[in-house]
Amino acid sequence: EAQVTQNPRYLITVTGKKLTVTCSQNMNHEYMSWYRQDPGLGLRQIYYSMNVEVTDKGDVPEGYKVSRKEKRNFPLILESPSPNQTSLYFCASSLHGGQKNTEAFFGQGTRLTVV
Amino acid sequence: GDSVTQMEGPVTLSEEAFLTINCTYTATGYPSLFWYVQYPGEGLQLLLKATKADDKGSNKGFEATYRKETTSFHLEKGSVQVSDSAVYFCALSGGYNKLIFGAGTRLAVHP
């Protein structure tokens, strides 16, 4: 089954403790991205990757890192989480990044709480 | 920059009522337009899309027409069901497949 898998689904952590949210897709998609969803703001892009070893900042990259060492994986790293990073996070992938009309497939989300 | 504005929710309807969720956009160039749906506890799924002016996207009884003259992409359904209860997001893609989302509209359908 074609899917984007995120882990964990739920995470509660303390300020400053490094964490990684994993994302994996099995569709051989080139383009992957991370979004955060906050009430009243919709989804905002954090980082994206056009292909292996090619990543770039989205609209709200501060406090986050990513890597793309393999095509299928795109982990999101919070080196020193802060309470304002409490949010619902989604990973998404699509076949190509240069075309504007290809469908994006989303993971089920990771609800992160930083206390 | 590019942006999407959706009507605020929640929208509460009785089963079989007509649904309209308004969406307008601001963009340079010629974006593609999308409606995504998020059911409780799940990720977003593509509901429908339109890639150029006057295109009509449709799926599962939902429709939306790309209106360039009014920069709108309103979502409609003639007869909603309880199972349509979800959050609906309007989005545009202007290039490099970056999606710009509206704030989302929660729909609650009661029997």
Coordinates of N, CA and C in Angstrom, one line a residue:
Chain A
E1 N 0.8 -1.2 0.0 CA 0.0 0.0 0.0 C 0.9 1.2 0.0
A2 N 0.6 2.2 -0.9 CA 1.3 3.4 -1.0 C 1.0 4.3 0.3
Q3 N 2.1 4.7 1.0 CA 1.8 5.5 2.2 C 3.0 6.2 2.6
V4 N 2.8 7.2 3.5 CA 3.8 8.0 4.2 C 3.6 7.7 5.6
T5 N 4.7 7.2 6.3 CA 4.6 6.8 7.6 C 5.5 7.7 8.5
Q6 N 4.8 8.2 9.5 CA 5.5 9.1 10.5 C 5.6 8.3 11.9
N7 N 6.6 8.6 12.6 CA 6.7 8.1 14.0 C 7.5 9.0 14.8
P8 N 7.1 9.2 16.1 CA 5.9 8.6 16.7 C 4.6 9.4 16.3
R9 N 3.5 8.9 16.7 CA 2.2 9.6 16.5 C 2.0 10.7 17.6
Y10 N 2.5 10.4 18.8 CA 2.3 11.3 19.9 C 3.6 11.3 20.7
L11 N 4.0 12.5 21.1 CA 5.3 12.7 21.8 C 5.1 13.9 22.8
I12 N 5.5 13.6 24.0 CA 5.6 14.7 25.0 C 7.0 14.7 25.5
T13 N 7.6 15.9 25.4 CA 9.0 16.0 25.8 C 9.2 17.3 26.6
V14 N 10.5 17.5 27.1 CA 10.8 18.6 27.9 C 11.6 19.6 27.1
T15 N 11.6 20.8 27.4 CA 12.4 21.9 26.8 C 13.8 21.5 26.7
G16 N 14.4 21.6 25.5 CA 15.8 21.4 25.4 C 16.3 20.0 25.1
K17 N 15.4 19.0 25.1 CA 15.8 17.6 24.9 C 15.6 17.3 23.4
K18 N 16.7 17.0 22.8 CA 16.7 16.8 21.3 C 15.8 15.6 21.0
L19 N 15.1 15.8 19.8 CA 14.2 14.7 19.4 C 14.2 14.7 17.9
T20 N 13.8 13.5 17.4 CA 13.7 13.3 15.9 C 12.4 12.6 15.6
V21 N 11.7 13.2 14.6 CA 10.5 12.6 14.1 C 10.8 12.0 12.8
T22 N 10.5 10.7 12.6 CA 10.9 10.1 11.4 C 9.8 10.1 10.4
C23 N 10.1 10.1 9.1 CA 9.2 10.1 8.0 C 9.7 9.2 6.9
S24 N 8.9 8.3 6.4 CA 9.3 7.4 5.4 C 8.2 7.2 4.4
Q25 N 8.5 7.2 3.1 CA 7.5 7.0 2.0 C 8.0 5.8 1.1
N26 N 7.0 5.1 0.6 CA 7.3 3.9 -0.2 C 6.9 4.0 -1.6
M27 N 6.8 5.3 -2.1 CA 6.3 5.5 -3.5 C 7.4 6.0 -4.4
N28 N 8.6 6.0 -3.9 CA 9.8 6.5 -4.8 C 9.6 7.9 -5.2
H29 N 9.0 8.7 -4.3 CA 8.8 10.1 -4.6 C 10.1 10.9 -4.4
E30 N 10.2 11.9 -5.3 CA 11.4 12.7 -5.2 C 11.3 13.8 -4.1
Y31 N 10.1 14.4 -4.0 CA 9.8 15.6 -3.2 C 9.2 15.2 -1.9
M32 N 9.8 15.7 -0.8 CA 9.3 15.5 0.5 C 9.3 16.8 1.3
S33 N 8.4 16.9 2.2 CA 8.3 18.2 3.0 C 7.7 18.0 4.3
W34 N 8.0 18.9 5.2 CA 7.4 18.9 6.6 C 6.5 20.2 6.7
Y35 N 5.4 20.0 7.4 CA 4.5 21.1 7.7 C 4.1 21.0 9.2
R36 N 3.8 22.1 9.7 CA 3.2 22.1 11.1 C 1.8 22.8 10.9
Q37 N 0.9 22.2 11.7 CA -0.5 22.7 11.7 C -0.8 23.3 13.0
D38 N -1.3 24.5 13.0 CA -1.6 25.2 14.2 C -3.0 25.8 14.0
P39 N -3.8 25.9 15.1 CA -5.2 26.4 15.0 C -5.3 27.8 14.4
G40 N -6.1 27.9 13.4 CA -6.3 29.2 12.8 C -5.3 29.6 11.7
L41 N -4.2 28.8 11.6 CA -3.1 29.1 10.7 C -3.0 28.1 9.6
G42 N -3.8 27.1 9.6 CA -3.6 26.1 8.5 C -2.3 25.3 8.7
L43 N -1.8 24.9 7.5 CA -0.5 24.2 7.5 C 0.6 25.1 7.0
R44 N 1.7 25.2 7.6 CA 2.8 26.0 7.1 C 4.1 25.1 6.9
Q45 N 4.7 25.3 5.8 CA 5.9 24.5 5.4 C 7.1 24.8 6.3
I46 N 7.8 23.8 6.8 CA 8.9 24.0 7.6 C 10.2 23.8 6.7
Y47 N 10.4 22.7 6.1 CA 11.5 22.4 5.2 C 10.9 21.5 4.1
Y48 N 11.7 21.5 3.0 CA 11.3 20.6 1.9 C 12.6 20.1 1.3
S49 N 12.5 19.0 0.5 CA 13.6 18.4 -0.1 C 13.2 18.0 -1.6
M50 N 13.9 18.5 -2.5 CA 13.6 18.2 -3.9 C 14.2 16.8 -4.3
N51 N 15.2 16.3 -3.6 CA 15.7 15.0 -3.9 C 16.8 14.7 -2.9
V52 N 17.4 13.5 -3.0 CA 18.5 13.1 -2.0 C 19.5 14.2 -1.9
E53 N 19.9 14.6 -0.7 CA 20.9 15.6 -0.4 C 20.6 17.0 -0.9
V54 N 19.3 17.2 -1.2 CA 18.9 18.6 -1.6 C 17.7 19.0 -0.7
T55 N 18.0 19.9 0.2 CA 17.0 20.4 1.1 C 17.0 21.9 1.1
D56 N 15.9 22.5 1.5 CA 15.8 24.0 1.6 C 14.7 24.4 2.6
K57 N 14.8 25.6 3.1 CA 13.9 26.1 4.1 C 12.6 26.4 3.5
G58 N 11.5 26.2 4.3 CA 10.2 26.6 4.0 C 9.9 27.9 4.6
D59 N 8.7 28.1 5.1 CA 8.2 29.4 5.6 C 8.6 29.5 7.1
V60 N 8.7 28.4 7.8 CA 8.9 28.5 9.3 C 10.0 27.6 9.7
P61 N 11.3 27.7 9.3 CA 12.3 26.8 9.5 C 13.0 26.9 10.9
E62 N 12.8 28.0 11.6 CA 13.6 28.3 12.8 C 13.4 27.2 13.8
G63 N 14.5 26.7 14.3 CA 14.4 25.7 15.4 C 14.3 24.2 14.9
Y64 N 14.4 24.0 13.6 CA 14.3 22.7 13.0 C 15.5 22.4 12.1
K65 N 15.8 21.1 11.9 CA 16.7 20.7 10.9 C 16.1 19.5 10.2
V66 N 16.6 19.2 9.0 CA 16.2 18.0 8.3 C 17.4 17.4 7.6
S67 N 17.3 16.2 7.1 CA 18.3 15.6 6.3 C 17.6 14.7 5.3
R68 N 18.3 14.4 4.2 CA 17.7 13.5 3.2 C 18.9 12.7 2.6
K69 N 19.2 11.7 3.3 CA 20.3 10.8 2.9 C 19.9 9.7 2.0
E70 N 18.6 9.3 2.1 CA 18.0 8.3 1.3 C 16.7 8.9 0.7
K71 N 16.3 8.4 -0.4 CA 15.1 8.9 -1.1 C 13.9 8.7 -0.2
R72 N 13.8 7.6 0.5 CA 12.5 7.3 1.2 C 12.4 8.0 2.5
N73 N 13.5 8.5 3.1 CA 13.4 9.0 4.5 C 13.7 10.5 4.6
F74 N 13.0 11.1 5.4 CA 13.1 12.6 5.6 C 12.8 13.0 7.0
P75 N 13.8 12.7 7.9 CA 13.5 13.0 9.4 C 13.5 14.5 9.7
L76 N 12.7 14.8 10.7 CA 12.7 16.2 11.2 C 13.3 16.2 12.6
I77 N 14.3 17.1 12.8 CA 15.1 17.1 14.0 C 14.9 18.4 14.7
L78 N 14.6 18.3 16.0 CA 14.5 19.5 16.8 C 15.6 19.4 17.8
E79 N 16.7 20.2 17.6 CA 17.9 20.1 18.4 C 17.6 20.5 19.9
S80 N 16.8 21.6 20.1 CA 16.5 22.1 21.4 C 15.1 22.6 21.4
P81 N 14.2 21.6 21.6 CA 12.7 22.0 21.5 C 12.3 23.0 22.5
S82 N 11.4 23.9 22.1 CA 10.8 24.9 23.0 C 9.3 24.8 23.0
P83 N 8.6 25.3 24.0 CA 7.2 25.2 24.0 C 6.5 25.7 22.8
N84 N 7.0 26.7 22.1 CA 6.3 27.2 20.9 C 6.4 26.3 19.7
Q85 N 7.1 25.2 19.9 CA 7.1 24.1 18.9 C 6.1 23.1 19.1
T86 N 5.3 23.2 20.2 CA 4.1 22.4 20.4 C 3.2 22.5 19.2
S87 N 2.9 21.5 18.5 CA 2.1 21.5 17.3 C 1.8 20.1 16.8
L88 N 1.0 20.1 15.7 CA 0.8 18.9 15.0 C 1.6 18.9 13.7
Y89 N 2.4 17.9 13.5 CA 3.4 17.9 12.4 C 3.0 16.9 11.3
F90 N 3.1 17.3 10.1 CA 2.8 16.4 9.0 C 4.0 16.3 8.0
C91 N 4.3 15.1 7.6 CA 5.2 14.9 6.5 C 4.4 14.6 5.3
A92 N 4.9 15.1 4.1 CA 4.2 14.9 2.9 C 5.2 14.5 1.8
S93 N 4.8 13.8 0.8 CA 5.7 13.5 -0.3 C 4.9 13.6 -1.6
S94 N 5.5 13.9 -2.7 CA 4.9 13.9 -4.0 C 5.9 13.5 -5.1
L95 N 5.5 13.1 -6.2 CA 6.3 12.4 -7.2 C 7.4 13.4 -7.7
H96 N 7.1 14.6 -8.0 CA 8.1 15.5 -8.5 C 8.0 16.8 -7.7
G97 N 9.0 17.6 -7.7 CA 9.0 18.9 -7.0 C 8.8 20.0 -7.9
G98 N 9.1 19.8 -9.2 CA 9.2 21.0 -10.1 C 7.8 21.2 -10.8
Q99 N 6.9 20.3 -10.5 CA 5.6 20.5 -11.2 C 4.6 20.9 -10.1
K100 N 3.7 21.8 -10.5 CA 2.9 22.4 -9.5 C 1.5 21.7 -9.3
N101 N 1.3 20.7 -10.0 CA 0.0 20.1 -9.9 C 0.0 18.6 -9.5
T102 N 1.1 18.2 -9.0 CA 1.1 16.8 -8.6 C 0.6 16.6 -7.2
E103 N -0.1 15.5 -6.9 CA -0.8 15.3 -5.6 C 0.3 15.1 -4.5
A104 N 0.0 15.7 -3.4 CA 0.8 15.4 -2.2 C 0.2 14.4 -1.3
F105 N 1.0 13.4 -0.8 CA 0.5 12.4 0.1 C 1.0 12.7 1.5
F106 N 0.1 12.7 2.4 CA 0.4 13.1 3.8 C 0.5 11.9 4.8
G107 N 1.4 12.0 5.7 CA 1.4 11.0 6.8 C 0.3 11.3 7.8
Q108 N 0.1 10.5 8.8 CA -1.0 10.6 9.7 C -0.8 11.7 10.8
G109 N 0.4 12.2 10.9 CA 0.7 13.3 11.8 C 1.4 12.9 13.1
T110 N 2.1 13.8 13.6 CA 2.8 13.6 14.9 C 2.4 14.8 15.8
R111 N 1.7 14.4 16.9 CA 1.3 15.5 17.9 C 2.4 15.7 18.9
L112 N 3.1 16.8 18.9 CA 4.2 17.0 19.8 C 3.8 18.1 20.8
T113 N 4.1 17.7 22.1 CA 3.9 18.7 23.2 C 5.3 18.9 23.8
V114 N 5.7 20.2 24.0 CA 7.0 20.5 24.6 C 6.6 21.2 25.9
V115 N 7.0 20.7 27.0 CA 6.7 21.3 28.3 C 7.9 21.9 29.0
Chain B
G1 N 3.0 38.0 -0.9 CA 3.2 36.6 -1.3 C 1.9 36.0 -1.5
D2 N 2.0 34.7 -2.0 CA 0.7 33.9 -2.3 C 0.0 33.6 -0.9
S3 N -1.3 33.6 -1.0 CA -2.1 33.3 0.2 C -3.4 32.7 -0.2
V4 N -4.0 32.1 0.8 CA -5.4 31.5 0.6 C -6.2 31.9 1.8
T5 N -7.4 32.3 1.5 CA -8.4 32.7 2.6 C -9.6 31.8 2.5
Q6 N -10.0 31.2 3.6 CA -11.2 30.4 3.7 C -12.1 31.0 4.7
M7 N -13.4 30.6 4.5 CA -14.4 31.1 5.4 C -14.2 30.4 6.8
E8 N -14.4 31.1 7.8 CA -14.2 30.6 9.2 C -15.3 29.6 9.5
G9 N -14.9 28.5 10.2 CA -15.9 27.6 10.7 C -16.2 27.8 12.2
P10 N -16.8 26.9 12.8 CA -17.3 25.6 12.1 C -18.6 25.9 11.4
V11 N -18.8 25.0 10.4 CA -20.0 25.0 9.6 C -20.8 23.8 10.1
T12 N -22.0 24.0 10.5 CA -22.9 23.0 11.1 C -24.1 22.8 10.2
L13 N -24.3 21.6 9.7 CA -25.4 21.3 8.7 C -26.1 20.1 9.1
S14 N -27.4 20.0 8.7 CA -28.1 18.8 8.8 C -27.8 17.9 7.6
E15 N -28.0 16.6 7.8 CA -27.8 15.7 6.7 C -28.7 16.0 5.5
E16 N -28.1 15.9 4.3 CA -28.8 16.2 3.1 C -28.8 17.7 2.7
A17 N -28.3 18.5 3.6 CA -28.2 20.0 3.3 C -27.2 20.3 2.2
F18 N -27.3 21.5 1.6 CA -26.3 21.9 0.6 C -25.1 22.6 1.3
L19 N -24.0 22.3 0.8 CA -22.7 22.8 1.4 C -22.0 23.7 0.5
T20 N -21.6 24.9 1.0 CA -20.6 25.7 0.3 C -19.6 26.2 1.3
I21 N -18.3 26.0 1.0 CA -17.2 26.5 1.7 C -16.4 27.4 0.8
N22 N -16.4 28.7 1.2 CA -15.7 29.7 0.3 C -14.2 29.7 0.4
C23 N -13.6 29.9 -0.7 CA -12.1 30.0 -0.7 C -11.7 31.0 -1.8
T24 N -10.9 31.9 -1.4 CA -10.3 32.9 -2.4 C -8.8 32.9 -2.2
Y25 N -8.1 33.3 -3.3 CA -6.7 33.2 -3.2 C -6.0 34.4 -3.8
T26 N -4.8 34.6 -3.4 CA -3.9 35.6 -4.0 C -2.7 35.0 -4.5
A27 N -2.3 35.1 -5.8 CA -1.1 34.4 -6.3 C -0.6 35.1 -7.5
T28 N 0.7 35.1 -7.7 CA 1.3 35.5 -9.0 C 1.3 34.3 -9.9
G29 N 1.2 34.6 -11.2 CA 1.2 33.5 -12.1 C -0.1 32.7 -12.1
Y30 N 0.0 31.4 -12.4 CA -1.2 30.6 -12.6 C -1.1 29.3 -11.8
P31 N -1.5 29.5 -10.5 CA -1.4 28.3 -9.6 C -2.3 27.2 -9.9
S32 N -2.0 26.0 -9.4 CA -3.0 25.0 -9.3 C -3.7 25.1 -8.0
L33 N -5.0 24.7 -7.9 CA -5.8 24.8 -6.7 C -6.3 23.5 -6.3
F34 N -6.4 23.3 -5.0 CA -6.7 22.0 -4.4 C -7.7 22.2 -3.2
W35 N -8.4 21.1 -3.0 CA -9.1 21.0 -1.7 C -8.6 19.7 -1.1
Y36 N -8.2 19.8 0.2 CA -7.8 18.6 0.9 C -8.8 18.4 2.1
V37 N -9.0 17.2 2.5 CA -9.9 16.9 3.6 C -9.1 16.1 4.7
Q38 N -9.4 16.5 5.9 CA -8.7 15.9 7.1 C -9.8 15.3 8.0
Y39 N -9.9 14.0 8.0 CA -10.8 13.3 8.9 C -10.2 13.2 10.3
P40 N -11.0 13.1 11.4 CA -10.4 13.1 12.7 C -9.3 12.1 12.9
G41 N -8.2 12.5 13.4 CA -7.1 11.7 13.7 C -6.3 11.2 12.5
E42 N -6.5 11.8 11.4 CA -5.8 11.3 10.2 C -5.1 12.5 9.5
G43 N -4.3 12.1 8.6 CA -3.6 13.1 7.8 C -4.5 13.7 6.7
L44 N -4.0 14.6 5.9 CA -4.8 15.2 4.8 C -4.8 14.3 3.6
Q45 N -6.0 14.3 3.0 CA -6.1 13.6 1.7 C -6.6 14.5 0.6
L46 N -6.1 14.3 -0.6 CA -6.6 15.2 -1.7 C -8.0 14.8 -2.0
L47 N -8.9 15.9 -2.0 CA -10.3 15.7 -2.4 C -10.5 15.9 -3.8
L48 N -10.0 17.1 -4.3 CA -10.1 17.4 -5.7 C -9.1 18.5 -6.1
K49 N -8.9 18.7 -7.4 CA -8.0 19.7 -7.8 C -8.4 20.3 -9.1
A50 N -7.8 21.5 -9.5 CA -8.0 22.1 -10.8 C -6.7 22.8 -11.1
T51 N -6.3 22.7 -12.3 CA -5.0 23.2 -12.7 C -5.0 24.4 -13.6
K52 N -6.2 24.8 -14.1 CA -6.2 26.0 -14.9 C -7.6 26.6 -14.8
A53 N -7.7 27.9 -15.3 CA -8.9 28.6 -15.2 C -10.1 27.9 -15.8
D54 N -11.2 27.9 -15.2 CA -12.5 27.3 -15.6 C -12.5 25.8 -15.5
D55 N -11.4 25.2 -15.0 CA -11.5 23.7 -14.7 C -12.4 23.5 -13.6
K56 N -13.1 22.4 -13.6 CA -13.9 22.0 -12.5 C -13.3 20.7 -11.9
G57 N -13.0 20.7 -10.7 CA -12.6 19.5 -10.0 C -13.8 18.8 -9.3
S58 N -13.8 17.5 -9.3 CA -15.0 16.8 -8.6 C -14.5 15.5 -8.1
N59 N -15.1 15.1 -7.0 CA -14.8 13.8 -6.4 C -15.8 13.6 -5.2
K60 N -16.4 12.4 -5.1 CA -17.3 12.0 -4.0 C -18.4 13.0 -3.8
G61 N -18.9 13.5 -4.9 CA -20.0 14.5 -4.9 C -19.7 15.9 -4.6
F62 N -18.4 16.2 -4.3 CA -17.9 17.5 -4.1 C -17.4 18.1 -5.4
E63 N -17.6 19.4 -5.6 CA -17.2 20.1 -6.8 C -16.6 21.4 -6.4
A64 N -15.6 21.9 -7.3 CA -15.1 23.3 -7.1 C -14.6 23.7 -8.5
T65 N -14.9 25.0 -8.9 CA -14.5 25.5 -10.1 C -13.5 26.6 -10.0
Y66 N -12.4 26.5 -10.7 CA -11.3 27.5 -10.7 C -11.8 28.7 -11.4
R67 N -12.1 29.8 -10.6 CA -12.6 31.1 -11.2 C -11.4 32.1 -11.1
K68 N -10.8 32.3 -12.3 CA -9.7 33.3 -12.3 C -10.2 34.7 -12.1
E69 N -11.3 35.0 -12.6 CA -11.8 36.4 -12.6 C -12.1 36.9 -11.2
T70 N -12.6 35.9 -10.4 CA -12.9 36.2 -9.0 C -11.9 35.6 -8.0
T71 N -10.8 35.1 -8.5 CA -9.8 34.4 -7.7 C -10.4 33.5 -6.6
S72 N -11.3 32.6 -7.0 CA -12.0 31.8 -6.1 C -12.0 30.4 -6.5
F73 N -12.3 29.5 -5.5 CA -12.3 28.0 -5.7 C -13.2 27.5 -4.6
H74 N -14.5 27.8 -4.7 CA -15.4 27.5 -3.6 C -15.8 26.0 -3.7
L75 N -15.9 25.3 -2.6 CA -16.2 23.9 -2.5 C -17.7 23.8 -2.3
E76 N -18.4 22.9 -3.1 CA -19.8 22.7 -3.0 C -20.1 21.2 -3.0
K77 N -21.2 20.9 -2.3 CA -21.8 19.5 -2.3 C -23.3 19.6 -2.2
G78 N -24.0 18.9 -3.0 CA -25.5 19.1 -3.0 C -26.2 18.5 -1.8
S79 N -25.6 17.4 -1.3 CA -26.3 16.8 -0.2 C -25.3 16.1 0.7
V80 N -25.0 16.7 1.9 CA -23.9 16.2 2.7 C -24.4 15.1 3.6
Q81 N -23.5 14.3 4.0 CA -23.7 13.1 4.9 C -22.9 13.3 6.2
V82 N -23.3 12.5 7.2 CA -22.6 12.6 8.5 C -21.2 12.2 8.2
S83 N -20.9 11.3 7.3 CA -19.5 10.9 7.1 C -18.7 12.0 6.4
D84 N -19.3 13.1 6.0 CA -18.5 14.2 5.4 C -17.9 15.1 6.5
S85 N -18.3 14.9 7.8 CA -17.8 15.7 8.9 C -16.2 15.6 8.9
A86 N -15.6 16.7 8.8 CA -14.1 16.7 8.7 C -13.7 18.2 8.7
V87 N -12.4 18.4 8.5 CA -11.8 19.7 8.3 C -11.4 19.8 6.8
Y88 N -11.8 20.8 6.2 CA -11.5 21.0 4.7 C -10.5 22.2 4.6
F89 N -9.5 21.9 3.8 CA -8.4 22.9 3.5 C -8.4 23.2 2.0
C90 N -8.4 24.5 1.7 CA -8.2 25.0 0.4 C -6.7 25.3 0.3
A91 N -6.1 25.0 -0.8 CA -4.6 25.2 -1.0 C -4.3 25.5 -2.4
L92 N -3.2 26.2 -2.6 CA -2.7 26.5 -3.9 C -1.2 26.0 -4.1
S93 N -0.8 25.7 -5.3 CA 0.5 25.3 -5.5 C 1.0 26.2 -6.7
G94 N 2.0 27.0 -6.4 CA 2.5 27.9 -7.4 C 3.8 27.5 -8.1
G95 N 4.4 26.5 -7.6 CA 5.7 26.1 -8.1 C 6.4 25.3 -7.2
Y96 N 7.3 24.4 -7.7 CA 8.1 23.5 -6.8 C 7.2 22.7 -5.8
N97 N 6.0 22.6 -6.2 CA 5.0 21.8 -5.4 C 4.8 22.3 -4.0
K98 N 5.2 23.5 -3.7 CA 5.0 24.0 -2.4 C 3.5 24.3 -2.3
L99 N 2.9 23.8 -1.3 CA 1.4 24.0 -1.0 C 1.3 25.1 0.0
I100 N 0.4 26.1 -0.3 CA 0.0 27.1 0.6 C -1.4 26.9 1.0
F101 N -1.7 26.7 2.3 CA -3.0 26.3 2.8 C -3.7 27.5 3.4
G102 N -5.1 27.4 3.3 CA -5.9 28.2 4.1 C -5.9 27.7 5.5
A103 N -6.7 28.4 6.4 CA -6.7 28.0 7.8 C -7.5 26.8 8.1
G104 N -8.3 26.3 7.1 CA -9.2 25.2 7.3 C -10.5 25.5 7.8
T105 N -11.5 24.8 7.4 CA -12.9 25.0 7.8 C -13.5 23.6 8.3
R106 N -13.9 23.6 9.6 CA -14.4 22.4 10.2 C -15.9 22.3 9.8
L107 N -16.3 21.1 9.3 CA -17.7 20.8 8.9 C -18.2 19.8 9.9
A108 N -19.4 20.1 10.5 CA -20.0 19.1 11.3 C -21.4 18.8 10.7
V109 N -21.7 17.6 10.4 CA -23.0 17.2 9.8 C -23.8 16.4 10.8
H110 N -25.0 16.8 11.1 CA -25.8 16.1 12.1 C -26.9 15.3 11.4
P111 N -27.3 14.1 12.0 CA -28.4 13.3 11.4 C -29.7 14.1 11.4

